[in-house]
Short mmCIF file of N, CA and C and ligand atoms in Angstrom, two decimals:
data_model
loop_
_atom_site.label_atom_id
_atom_site.label_comp_id
_atom_site.label_asym_id
_atom_site.label_seq_id
_atom_site.Cartn_x
_atom_site.Cartn_y
_atom_site.Cartn_z
N MET A 27 17.81 -4.34 48.73
CA MET A 27 16.70 -5.27 48.54
C MET A 27 17.07 -6.33 47.51
N SER A 28 16.67 -7.55 47.78
CA SER A 28 16.82 -8.53 46.69
C SER A 28 15.52 -9.33 46.53
N ASP A 29 15.36 -9.86 45.33
CA ASP A 29 14.13 -10.57 44.99
C ASP A 29 14.32 -12.07 45.15
N VAL A 30 13.31 -12.67 45.79
CA VAL A 30 13.28 -14.11 46.01
C VAL A 30 12.03 -14.62 45.30
N LEU A 31 12.14 -15.70 44.54
CA LEU A 31 10.97 -16.29 43.90
C LEU A 31 10.64 -17.62 44.57
N VAL A 32 9.40 -17.75 45.05
CA VAL A 32 8.94 -19.03 45.60
C VAL A 32 8.07 -19.70 44.53
N VAL A 33 8.54 -20.81 44.01
CA VAL A 33 7.83 -21.57 42.98
C VAL A 33 7.04 -22.66 43.68
N VAL A 34 5.72 -22.49 43.72
CA VAL A 34 4.87 -23.38 44.53
C VAL A 34 4.43 -24.61 43.73
N ASP A 35 4.76 -25.77 44.22
CA ASP A 35 4.16 -27.06 43.83
C ASP A 35 4.04 -27.31 42.32
N CYS A 36 5.09 -27.04 41.56
CA CYS A 36 5.05 -27.30 40.12
C CYS A 36 5.41 -28.75 39.84
N GLN A 37 4.56 -29.65 40.37
CA GLN A 37 4.77 -31.10 40.33
C GLN A 37 3.84 -31.73 39.29
N TYR A 38 4.29 -32.85 38.72
CA TYR A 38 3.54 -33.45 37.61
C TYR A 38 2.08 -33.72 37.94
N ASP A 39 1.77 -34.16 39.14
CA ASP A 39 0.35 -34.44 39.41
C ASP A 39 -0.52 -33.19 39.28
N PHE A 40 0.04 -32.01 39.52
CA PHE A 40 -0.73 -30.76 39.37
C PHE A 40 -0.66 -30.23 37.94
N ILE A 41 0.22 -30.80 37.12
CA ILE A 41 0.43 -30.29 35.76
C ILE A 41 -0.33 -31.16 34.75
N ASP A 42 -0.05 -32.47 34.77
CA ASP A 42 -0.74 -33.35 33.82
C ASP A 42 -1.12 -34.68 34.47
N GLY A 43 -1.17 -34.69 35.81
CA GLY A 43 -1.45 -35.93 36.53
C GLY A 43 -2.84 -35.94 37.14
N SER A 44 -2.95 -36.53 38.31
CA SER A 44 -4.25 -36.81 38.92
C SER A 44 -5.01 -35.56 39.34
N LEU A 45 -4.32 -34.43 39.48
CA LEU A 45 -4.97 -33.19 39.91
C LEU A 45 -4.58 -32.06 38.95
N SER A 46 -4.57 -32.39 37.66
CA SER A 46 -4.11 -31.43 36.64
C SER A 46 -4.82 -30.10 36.76
N CYS A 47 -4.06 -29.04 36.73
CA CYS A 47 -4.62 -27.70 36.85
C CYS A 47 -4.56 -26.98 35.51
N GLU A 48 -5.56 -26.12 35.31
CA GLU A 48 -5.64 -25.36 34.07
C GLU A 48 -4.51 -24.33 34.02
N ASN A 49 -3.93 -24.17 32.85
CA ASN A 49 -2.84 -23.20 32.58
C ASN A 49 -1.48 -23.65 33.12
N ALA A 50 -1.37 -24.91 33.50
CA ALA A 50 -0.14 -25.35 34.16
C ALA A 50 1.08 -25.28 33.25
N PHE A 51 0.93 -25.66 31.97
CA PHE A 51 2.11 -25.63 31.08
C PHE A 51 2.56 -24.19 30.84
N ASN A 52 1.59 -23.27 30.66
CA ASN A 52 1.95 -21.85 30.52
C ASN A 52 2.64 -21.35 31.77
N ALA A 53 2.11 -21.74 32.92
CA ALA A 53 2.69 -21.28 34.19
C ALA A 53 4.15 -21.72 34.28
N VAL A 54 4.42 -22.98 33.98
CA VAL A 54 5.80 -23.49 34.05
C VAL A 54 6.69 -22.70 33.10
N ASN A 55 6.24 -22.52 31.85
CA ASN A 55 7.05 -21.77 30.87
C ASN A 55 7.30 -20.34 31.33
N ASN A 56 6.26 -19.70 31.85
CA ASN A 56 6.41 -18.29 32.24
C ASN A 56 7.29 -18.14 33.48
N ILE A 57 7.23 -19.11 34.37
CA ILE A 57 8.12 -19.06 35.55
C ILE A 57 9.57 -19.17 35.09
N ILE A 58 9.82 -20.12 34.17
CA ILE A 58 11.20 -20.32 33.70
C ILE A 58 11.70 -19.08 32.96
N ASP A 59 10.84 -18.48 32.13
CA ASP A 59 11.22 -17.22 31.45
C ASP A 59 11.57 -16.15 32.46
N TYR A 60 10.73 -16.04 33.48
CA TYR A 60 10.97 -15.00 34.49
C TYR A 60 12.31 -15.23 35.19
N ILE A 61 12.59 -16.47 35.52
CA ILE A 61 13.86 -16.79 36.20
C ILE A 61 15.03 -16.44 35.28
N ASN A 62 14.92 -16.81 34.01
CA ASN A 62 16.04 -16.58 33.09
C ASN A 62 16.25 -15.11 32.75
N LYS A 63 15.19 -14.30 32.92
CA LYS A 63 15.31 -12.87 32.61
C LYS A 63 15.72 -12.03 33.82
N HIS A 64 15.73 -12.62 35.01
CA HIS A 64 16.06 -11.85 36.21
C HIS A 64 17.28 -12.48 36.86
N ASP A 65 18.41 -11.90 36.53
CA ASP A 65 19.69 -12.51 36.84
C ASP A 65 19.99 -12.62 38.33
N ASP A 66 19.50 -11.66 39.11
CA ASP A 66 19.89 -11.68 40.53
C ASP A 66 18.81 -12.26 41.45
N LEU A 67 17.91 -13.04 40.84
CA LEU A 67 16.83 -13.67 41.60
C LEU A 67 17.35 -14.89 42.36
N LYS A 68 16.85 -15.07 43.58
CA LYS A 68 17.13 -16.33 44.29
C LYS A 68 15.85 -17.17 44.24
N VAL A 69 15.96 -18.44 43.91
CA VAL A 69 14.76 -19.25 43.67
C VAL A 69 14.64 -20.39 44.69
N TYR A 70 13.44 -20.54 45.24
CA TYR A 70 13.11 -21.65 46.13
C TYR A 70 11.90 -22.39 45.55
N TYR A 71 11.89 -23.70 45.73
CA TYR A 71 10.79 -24.52 45.24
C TYR A 71 10.07 -25.18 46.41
N SER A 72 8.73 -25.18 46.38
CA SER A 72 8.01 -26.00 47.35
C SER A 72 7.45 -27.22 46.64
N ALA A 73 7.17 -28.25 47.44
CA ALA A 73 6.60 -29.48 46.89
C ALA A 73 5.71 -30.13 47.94
N ASP A 74 4.51 -30.53 47.50
CA ASP A 74 3.63 -31.35 48.32
C ASP A 74 4.34 -32.70 48.50
N GLY A 75 4.49 -33.16 49.73
CA GLY A 75 5.23 -34.40 49.96
C GLY A 75 4.41 -35.41 50.74
N HIS A 76 3.25 -35.76 50.17
CA HIS A 76 2.32 -36.65 50.89
C HIS A 76 2.83 -38.09 50.95
N LYS A 77 2.36 -38.77 52.00
CA LYS A 77 2.45 -40.23 52.02
C LYS A 77 1.15 -40.77 51.43
N ILE A 78 1.15 -42.03 51.02
CA ILE A 78 -0.04 -42.64 50.39
C ILE A 78 -1.23 -42.65 51.35
N THR A 79 -0.95 -42.52 52.65
CA THR A 79 -1.99 -42.55 53.68
C THR A 79 -2.50 -41.15 54.05
N HIS A 80 -2.18 -40.13 53.26
CA HIS A 80 -2.56 -38.75 53.64
C HIS A 80 -4.08 -38.58 53.74
N HIS A 81 -4.50 -37.86 54.77
CA HIS A 81 -5.93 -37.72 55.05
C HIS A 81 -6.69 -36.90 54.02
N SER A 82 -6.00 -36.13 53.21
CA SER A 82 -6.72 -35.32 52.21
C SER A 82 -7.19 -36.14 51.02
N PHE A 83 -6.72 -37.40 50.93
CA PHE A 83 -7.12 -38.24 49.80
C PHE A 83 -8.48 -38.88 50.09
N THR A 84 -9.43 -38.66 49.18
CA THR A 84 -10.77 -39.22 49.33
C THR A 84 -10.70 -40.71 49.68
N ALA A 85 -9.81 -41.42 49.01
CA ALA A 85 -9.71 -42.87 49.15
C ALA A 85 -9.37 -43.32 50.57
N ASN A 86 -8.80 -42.42 51.39
CA ASN A 86 -8.38 -42.84 52.73
C ASN A 86 -9.48 -42.68 53.79
N ASN A 87 -10.65 -42.20 53.37
CA ASN A 87 -11.83 -42.15 54.25
C ASN A 87 -11.61 -41.37 55.53
N HIS A 88 -10.96 -40.22 55.41
CA HIS A 88 -10.84 -39.29 56.54
C HIS A 88 -11.53 -37.96 56.20
N GLY A 89 -12.45 -38.01 55.26
CA GLY A 89 -13.18 -36.80 54.88
C GLY A 89 -12.45 -35.93 53.87
N GLY A 90 -11.32 -36.41 53.37
CA GLY A 90 -10.57 -35.65 52.37
C GLY A 90 -11.30 -35.59 51.05
N THR A 91 -10.96 -34.58 50.24
CA THR A 91 -11.70 -34.36 49.00
C THR A 91 -10.82 -34.44 47.76
N TRP A 92 -9.54 -34.74 47.93
CA TRP A 92 -8.64 -34.75 46.77
C TRP A 92 -8.34 -36.16 46.30
N PRO A 93 -8.11 -36.31 45.00
CA PRO A 93 -7.59 -37.60 44.53
C PRO A 93 -6.17 -37.81 45.07
N VAL A 94 -5.70 -39.05 45.03
CA VAL A 94 -4.31 -39.33 45.42
C VAL A 94 -3.39 -38.48 44.54
N HIS A 95 -2.48 -37.72 45.19
CA HIS A 95 -1.56 -36.87 44.40
C HIS A 95 -0.26 -36.65 45.17
N CYS A 96 0.79 -36.38 44.43
CA CYS A 96 2.10 -35.98 44.98
C CYS A 96 2.55 -36.88 46.14
N VAL A 97 2.47 -38.18 45.90
CA VAL A 97 3.00 -39.13 46.89
C VAL A 97 4.52 -39.17 46.73
N ALA A 98 5.22 -38.90 47.81
CA ALA A 98 6.69 -38.82 47.78
C ALA A 98 7.27 -40.08 47.14
N GLY A 99 8.20 -39.90 46.24
CA GLY A 99 8.85 -41.03 45.57
C GLY A 99 8.21 -41.42 44.26
N THR A 100 7.03 -40.87 43.94
CA THR A 100 6.39 -41.20 42.65
C THR A 100 6.68 -40.10 41.62
N HIS A 101 6.47 -40.43 40.35
CA HIS A 101 6.67 -39.45 39.28
C HIS A 101 5.80 -38.20 39.50
N GLY A 102 4.56 -38.42 39.94
CA GLY A 102 3.64 -37.29 40.13
C GLY A 102 4.12 -36.27 41.14
N ALA A 103 5.03 -36.65 41.99
CA ALA A 103 5.55 -35.73 43.01
C ALA A 103 6.78 -34.97 42.52
N GLU A 104 7.32 -35.35 41.35
CA GLU A 104 8.53 -34.69 40.83
C GLU A 104 8.18 -33.31 40.27
N LEU A 105 9.11 -32.39 40.39
CA LEU A 105 8.96 -31.08 39.74
C LEU A 105 9.15 -31.26 38.24
N HIS A 106 8.51 -30.42 37.45
CA HIS A 106 8.60 -30.52 35.99
C HIS A 106 10.06 -30.48 35.53
N GLU A 107 10.37 -31.34 34.58
CA GLU A 107 11.78 -31.49 34.15
C GLU A 107 12.36 -30.20 33.56
N ASP A 108 11.52 -29.32 33.03
CA ASP A 108 12.05 -28.08 32.43
C ASP A 108 12.79 -27.22 33.46
N PHE A 109 12.41 -27.33 34.73
CA PHE A 109 13.14 -26.56 35.76
C PHE A 109 14.60 -27.06 35.86
N TYR A 110 14.79 -28.35 35.58
CA TYR A 110 16.14 -28.92 35.65
C TYR A 110 16.93 -28.65 34.36
N ASN A 111 16.18 -28.53 33.24
CA ASN A 111 16.84 -28.49 31.92
C ASN A 111 16.92 -27.11 31.29
N LYS A 112 16.02 -26.21 31.66
CA LYS A 112 15.92 -24.96 30.90
C LYS A 112 16.31 -23.71 31.68
N ILE A 113 16.64 -23.87 32.93
CA ILE A 113 17.07 -22.71 33.71
C ILE A 113 18.58 -22.54 33.52
N LEU A 114 18.94 -21.33 33.14
CA LEU A 114 20.33 -21.10 32.71
C LEU A 114 21.32 -21.19 33.88
N LYS A 115 20.94 -20.57 35.00
CA LYS A 115 21.88 -20.58 36.14
C LYS A 115 21.71 -21.86 36.96
N PRO A 116 22.73 -22.68 37.04
CA PRO A 116 22.60 -23.95 37.77
C PRO A 116 22.08 -23.78 39.20
N GLU A 117 22.49 -22.73 39.88
CA GLU A 117 22.07 -22.59 41.28
C GLU A 117 20.59 -22.28 41.42
N ASN A 118 19.92 -21.90 40.33
CA ASN A 118 18.49 -21.65 40.40
C ASN A 118 17.64 -22.84 39.95
N ARG A 119 18.31 -23.94 39.55
CA ARG A 119 17.56 -25.17 39.25
C ARG A 119 17.20 -25.86 40.57
N PRO A 120 16.15 -26.71 40.55
CA PRO A 120 15.79 -27.40 41.81
C PRO A 120 16.87 -28.40 42.20
N ASP A 121 17.05 -28.53 43.49
CA ASP A 121 18.04 -29.47 44.02
C ASP A 121 17.55 -29.93 45.39
N LYS A 122 17.23 -31.22 45.47
CA LYS A 122 16.70 -31.80 46.70
C LYS A 122 17.60 -31.52 47.90
N LEU A 123 18.87 -31.37 47.65
CA LEU A 123 19.81 -31.15 48.75
C LEU A 123 20.05 -29.67 49.01
N ARG A 124 19.20 -28.82 48.48
CA ARG A 124 19.44 -27.39 48.65
C ARG A 124 18.16 -26.57 48.73
N ASN A 125 17.39 -26.51 47.63
CA ASN A 125 16.35 -25.48 47.56
C ASN A 125 14.94 -26.01 47.33
N ILE A 126 14.70 -27.30 47.58
CA ILE A 126 13.31 -27.82 47.53
C ILE A 126 12.81 -27.99 48.96
N TYR A 127 11.64 -27.42 49.22
CA TYR A 127 11.03 -27.41 50.57
C TYR A 127 9.74 -28.21 50.53
N PHE A 128 9.65 -29.22 51.39
CA PHE A 128 8.52 -30.15 51.37
C PHE A 128 7.49 -29.79 52.43
N LYS A 129 6.23 -30.00 52.08
CA LYS A 129 5.14 -29.68 53.01
C LYS A 129 4.09 -30.77 52.97
N ALA A 130 3.21 -30.74 53.98
CA ALA A 130 2.12 -31.72 54.09
C ALA A 130 2.64 -33.15 54.10
N CYS A 131 3.74 -33.34 54.78
CA CYS A 131 4.36 -34.67 54.88
C CYS A 131 3.68 -35.51 55.95
N GLU A 132 3.00 -34.87 56.90
CA GLU A 132 2.28 -35.60 57.95
C GLU A 132 0.86 -35.88 57.47
N ASP A 133 0.35 -37.07 57.76
CA ASP A 133 -0.95 -37.48 57.24
C ASP A 133 -2.10 -36.60 57.71
N GLU A 134 -2.01 -36.05 58.91
CA GLU A 134 -3.15 -35.37 59.51
C GLU A 134 -3.30 -33.92 59.05
N THR A 135 -2.24 -33.34 58.47
CA THR A 135 -2.29 -31.92 58.15
C THR A 135 -2.28 -31.70 56.64
N ASP A 136 -3.05 -30.70 56.18
CA ASP A 136 -3.04 -30.43 54.75
C ASP A 136 -1.92 -29.47 54.35
N GLU A 137 -1.66 -28.44 55.15
CA GLU A 137 -0.52 -27.54 54.91
C GLU A 137 -0.43 -27.04 53.46
N TYR A 138 -1.40 -26.23 53.08
CA TYR A 138 -1.36 -25.61 51.75
C TYR A 138 -0.21 -24.61 51.64
N SER A 139 0.08 -23.90 52.73
CA SER A 139 1.13 -22.87 52.68
C SER A 139 2.52 -23.47 52.71
N ALA A 140 3.41 -22.89 51.93
CA ALA A 140 4.82 -23.33 51.93
C ALA A 140 5.67 -22.57 52.94
N PHE A 141 5.05 -21.69 53.72
CA PHE A 141 5.80 -20.85 54.67
C PHE A 141 6.68 -21.68 55.59
N ASN A 142 6.12 -22.79 56.07
CA ASN A 142 6.84 -23.67 57.01
C ASN A 142 7.38 -24.94 56.37
N ALA A 143 7.35 -24.99 55.05
CA ALA A 143 7.88 -26.18 54.37
C ALA A 143 9.35 -26.33 54.73
N LYS A 144 9.82 -27.59 54.76
CA LYS A 144 11.19 -27.85 55.24
C LYS A 144 12.07 -28.46 54.14
N ASN A 145 13.32 -28.09 54.11
CA ASN A 145 14.25 -28.73 53.17
C ASN A 145 14.87 -29.97 53.81
N TYR A 146 15.80 -30.61 53.10
CA TYR A 146 16.41 -31.87 53.55
C TYR A 146 17.08 -31.71 54.91
N ASN A 147 17.44 -30.47 55.20
CA ASN A 147 18.17 -30.14 56.42
C ASN A 147 17.24 -29.73 57.55
N ASN A 148 15.92 -29.87 57.28
CA ASN A 148 14.88 -29.49 58.24
C ASN A 148 14.84 -27.98 58.50
N LYS A 149 15.34 -27.20 57.55
CA LYS A 149 15.23 -25.73 57.67
C LYS A 149 13.93 -25.28 57.03
N ALA A 150 13.22 -24.37 57.74
CA ALA A 150 11.94 -23.89 57.23
C ALA A 150 12.17 -22.82 56.16
N LEU A 151 11.31 -22.83 55.14
CA LEU A 151 11.46 -21.88 54.03
C LEU A 151 11.51 -20.44 54.53
N HIS A 152 10.62 -20.08 55.44
CA HIS A 152 10.57 -18.67 55.85
C HIS A 152 11.85 -18.24 56.57
N ASP A 153 12.54 -19.20 57.18
CA ASP A 153 13.79 -18.86 57.87
C ASP A 153 14.93 -18.54 56.90
N GLU A 154 14.77 -18.92 55.64
CA GLU A 154 15.81 -18.64 54.63
C GLU A 154 15.65 -17.25 54.03
N ILE A 155 14.49 -16.64 54.28
CA ILE A 155 14.15 -15.40 53.59
C ILE A 155 14.20 -14.24 54.58
N ASP A 156 14.84 -13.16 54.16
CA ASP A 156 15.11 -12.02 55.04
C ASP A 156 13.92 -11.05 55.03
N LEU A 157 13.26 -10.96 56.18
CA LEU A 157 12.07 -10.12 56.33
C LEU A 157 12.33 -8.66 55.94
N GLU A 158 13.50 -8.17 56.27
CA GLU A 158 13.83 -6.75 56.04
C GLU A 158 14.21 -6.48 54.58
N HIS A 159 14.98 -7.39 54.00
CA HIS A 159 15.67 -7.05 52.75
C HIS A 159 15.21 -7.80 51.52
N ASP A 160 14.30 -8.76 51.68
CA ASP A 160 13.88 -9.55 50.51
C ASP A 160 12.44 -9.21 50.09
N ASN A 161 12.24 -9.15 48.77
CA ASN A 161 10.90 -9.15 48.19
C ASN A 161 10.56 -10.59 47.86
N VAL A 162 9.42 -11.07 48.38
CA VAL A 162 9.02 -12.46 48.12
C VAL A 162 8.01 -12.47 46.98
N ILE A 163 8.43 -13.00 45.83
CA ILE A 163 7.55 -13.12 44.67
C ILE A 163 7.04 -14.56 44.63
N VAL A 164 5.72 -14.72 44.50
CA VAL A 164 5.14 -16.07 44.55
C VAL A 164 4.50 -16.40 43.21
N ALA A 165 4.72 -17.65 42.75
CA ALA A 165 4.13 -18.14 41.49
C ALA A 165 3.90 -19.64 41.65
N GLY A 166 3.13 -20.23 40.73
CA GLY A 166 3.01 -21.69 40.74
C GLY A 166 1.58 -22.19 40.77
N ILE A 167 1.39 -23.32 41.47
CA ILE A 167 0.15 -24.09 41.41
C ILE A 167 -0.26 -24.49 42.83
N ALA A 168 -1.48 -24.49 43.23
CA ALA A 168 -2.62 -23.98 42.50
C ALA A 168 -2.95 -22.59 43.04
N SER A 169 -3.28 -21.69 42.12
CA SER A 169 -3.54 -20.29 42.47
C SER A 169 -4.37 -20.13 43.74
N GLU A 170 -5.54 -20.80 43.76
CA GLU A 170 -6.51 -20.53 44.83
C GLU A 170 -6.30 -21.40 46.08
N PHE A 171 -5.29 -22.27 46.05
CA PHE A 171 -4.98 -23.09 47.22
C PHE A 171 -3.58 -22.78 47.73
N CYS A 172 -2.60 -23.49 47.23
CA CYS A 172 -1.26 -23.38 47.83
C CYS A 172 -0.56 -22.07 47.51
N VAL A 173 -0.80 -21.50 46.35
CA VAL A 173 -0.19 -20.20 46.05
C VAL A 173 -0.80 -19.14 46.97
N ARG A 174 -2.12 -19.14 47.05
CA ARG A 174 -2.82 -18.18 47.90
C ARG A 174 -2.35 -18.27 49.36
N GLU A 175 -2.33 -19.48 49.90
CA GLU A 175 -1.99 -19.65 51.32
C GLU A 175 -0.52 -19.31 51.59
N THR A 176 0.34 -19.61 50.64
CA THR A 176 1.76 -19.27 50.79
C THR A 176 1.93 -17.76 50.82
N LEU A 177 1.31 -17.10 49.86
CA LEU A 177 1.42 -15.65 49.77
C LEU A 177 0.86 -14.97 51.02
N LEU A 178 -0.31 -15.43 51.47
CA LEU A 178 -0.93 -14.81 52.65
C LEU A 178 -0.10 -15.04 53.91
N ALA A 179 0.53 -16.19 54.01
CA ALA A 179 1.35 -16.46 55.21
C ALA A 179 2.54 -15.50 55.25
N PHE A 180 3.21 -15.29 54.13
CA PHE A 180 4.31 -14.32 54.11
C PHE A 180 3.78 -12.91 54.38
N PHE A 181 2.68 -12.56 53.74
CA PHE A 181 2.07 -11.22 53.87
C PHE A 181 1.72 -10.94 55.34
N LYS A 182 1.08 -11.90 55.98
CA LYS A 182 0.64 -11.70 57.37
C LYS A 182 1.81 -11.69 58.35
N ASN A 183 2.92 -12.25 57.93
CA ASN A 183 4.13 -12.20 58.76
C ASN A 183 5.02 -11.02 58.38
N ASN A 184 4.44 -10.06 57.67
CA ASN A 184 5.09 -8.77 57.38
C ASN A 184 6.21 -8.82 56.35
N TYR A 185 6.27 -9.90 55.58
CA TYR A 185 7.21 -9.91 54.45
C TYR A 185 6.62 -9.05 53.33
N LYS A 186 7.50 -8.50 52.50
CA LYS A 186 7.03 -7.80 51.29
C LYS A 186 6.77 -8.85 50.23
N VAL A 187 5.52 -8.91 49.73
CA VAL A 187 5.14 -9.97 48.80
C VAL A 187 4.60 -9.41 47.49
N LYS A 188 4.78 -10.18 46.44
CA LYS A 188 4.20 -9.87 45.13
C LYS A 188 3.74 -11.18 44.52
N LEU A 189 2.63 -11.11 43.75
CA LEU A 189 2.13 -12.30 43.06
C LEU A 189 2.44 -12.16 41.58
N LEU A 190 3.06 -13.19 41.00
CA LEU A 190 3.40 -13.18 39.58
C LEU A 190 2.21 -13.75 38.80
N ALA A 191 1.35 -12.85 38.31
CA ALA A 191 0.01 -13.25 37.87
C ALA A 191 -0.01 -14.14 36.63
N ASP A 192 0.95 -13.99 35.72
CA ASP A 192 0.87 -14.84 34.51
C ASP A 192 1.64 -16.14 34.69
N ALA A 193 1.97 -16.46 35.92
CA ALA A 193 2.73 -17.68 36.19
C ALA A 193 1.97 -18.55 37.19
N LEU A 194 0.64 -18.65 36.96
CA LEU A 194 -0.23 -19.40 37.88
C LEU A 194 -1.06 -20.42 37.11
N ALA A 195 -1.44 -21.49 37.80
CA ALA A 195 -2.41 -22.44 37.27
C ALA A 195 -3.45 -22.66 38.37
N TRP A 196 -4.63 -23.11 37.96
CA TRP A 196 -5.73 -23.17 38.93
C TRP A 196 -6.53 -24.46 38.79
N VAL A 197 -7.17 -24.82 39.92
CA VAL A 197 -8.10 -25.95 39.92
C VAL A 197 -9.38 -25.52 39.22
N ASN A 198 -9.82 -24.29 39.53
CA ASN A 198 -11.10 -23.79 39.03
C ASN A 198 -10.93 -22.32 38.64
N HIS A 199 -11.36 -21.96 37.43
CA HIS A 199 -11.09 -20.61 36.95
C HIS A 199 -11.76 -19.54 37.81
N ASP A 200 -13.02 -19.77 38.20
CA ASP A 200 -13.71 -18.78 39.06
C ASP A 200 -12.98 -18.64 40.40
N GLY A 201 -12.52 -19.75 40.92
CA GLY A 201 -11.77 -19.72 42.17
C GLY A 201 -10.51 -18.90 42.04
N HIS A 202 -9.85 -19.03 40.91
CA HIS A 202 -8.63 -18.27 40.63
C HIS A 202 -8.93 -16.77 40.54
N VAL A 203 -10.00 -16.39 39.82
CA VAL A 203 -10.34 -14.97 39.66
C VAL A 203 -10.72 -14.38 41.02
N LYS A 204 -11.49 -15.14 41.80
CA LYS A 204 -11.86 -14.68 43.15
C LYS A 204 -10.62 -14.47 44.01
N ASN A 205 -9.68 -15.38 43.87
CA ASN A 205 -8.43 -15.29 44.64
C ASN A 205 -7.68 -14.00 44.28
N LEU A 206 -7.54 -13.73 42.98
CA LEU A 206 -6.83 -12.50 42.55
C LEU A 206 -7.53 -11.27 43.11
N ASP A 207 -8.86 -11.23 42.99
CA ASP A 207 -9.63 -10.07 43.48
C ASP A 207 -9.43 -9.89 44.97
N ASP A 208 -9.51 -11.00 45.69
CA ASP A 208 -9.39 -10.92 47.15
C ASP A 208 -7.99 -10.47 47.57
N LEU A 209 -6.96 -11.01 46.93
CA LEU A 209 -5.59 -10.61 47.29
C LEU A 209 -5.37 -9.14 47.00
N LYS A 210 -5.89 -8.67 45.83
CA LYS A 210 -5.79 -7.24 45.49
C LYS A 210 -6.45 -6.39 46.55
N SER A 211 -7.63 -6.82 46.98
CA SER A 211 -8.37 -6.01 47.96
C SER A 211 -7.66 -5.99 49.31
N GLN A 212 -6.83 -6.99 49.56
CA GLN A 212 -6.04 -6.99 50.82
C GLN A 212 -4.76 -6.17 50.67
N GLY A 213 -4.49 -5.70 49.45
CA GLY A 213 -3.32 -4.85 49.25
C GLY A 213 -2.09 -5.57 48.73
N VAL A 214 -2.28 -6.81 48.25
CA VAL A 214 -1.14 -7.55 47.69
C VAL A 214 -0.82 -6.99 46.30
N GLU A 215 0.45 -6.79 46.02
CA GLU A 215 0.87 -6.28 44.71
C GLU A 215 0.89 -7.43 43.70
N ILE A 216 0.23 -7.22 42.56
CA ILE A 216 0.19 -8.23 41.51
C ILE A 216 1.08 -7.73 40.37
N ILE A 217 2.02 -8.58 39.94
CA ILE A 217 2.92 -8.12 38.85
C ILE A 217 2.78 -9.04 37.64
C1 VGL B 10 -2.73 -28.28 46.46
C2 VGL B 10 -4.70 -29.46 46.48
C3 VGL B 10 -4.16 -30.40 47.32
C4 VGL B 10 -1.93 -27.14 45.94
C5 VGL B 10 -2.17 -29.22 47.31
O1 VGL B 10 -0.69 -27.28 45.81
O2 VGL B 10 -2.53 -26.08 45.63
N1 VGL B 10 -4.00 -28.41 46.07
N2 VGL B 10 -2.90 -30.27 47.73
ZN1 ZN B 11 -1.83 -32.01 48.47
#
């Protein structure tokens, strides 16, 4: 068995930008600590990769409820710099040409889950992860949206999943607590 960590959407807009989430700086620090303390971990990053015309943005008048966020090519869409600077093993740092998987790139779909997110090579995240031999550990932002949907997608597809509870940030604290309770009741292991 080997452990895989999926770091969900640790992008500036969710940390200190237009959709800042509570506990985001702690989440980033705790994810980096976890990576540096677990030597044989393989790390994958997901990223919201919206175009400015994405339907989830209130401003685009398609019934969306979110402020403009994570528009590809802007600072707000970048992963936090500490992932590039503070992770000891170079192969576990983010790299657009290797381990960053983009989602919600089409205007019509929201795609909270990173299960089908694609890297530069158009490979889907779930295809990189071995159903039989990998433990999928999920952490990141936002607990009750993209972290939840990513974890449930792996869980429902029979992957072994764990949620890294002190490495999460949330849009709404009650939503986060409800999410933890619900995942526990479905049998998800929280570590
Ligand atoms: C997310 C709101 C909108 C997330 C993405 O990553 O949880 N939340 N888009
Ligand atoms: Zn989004």
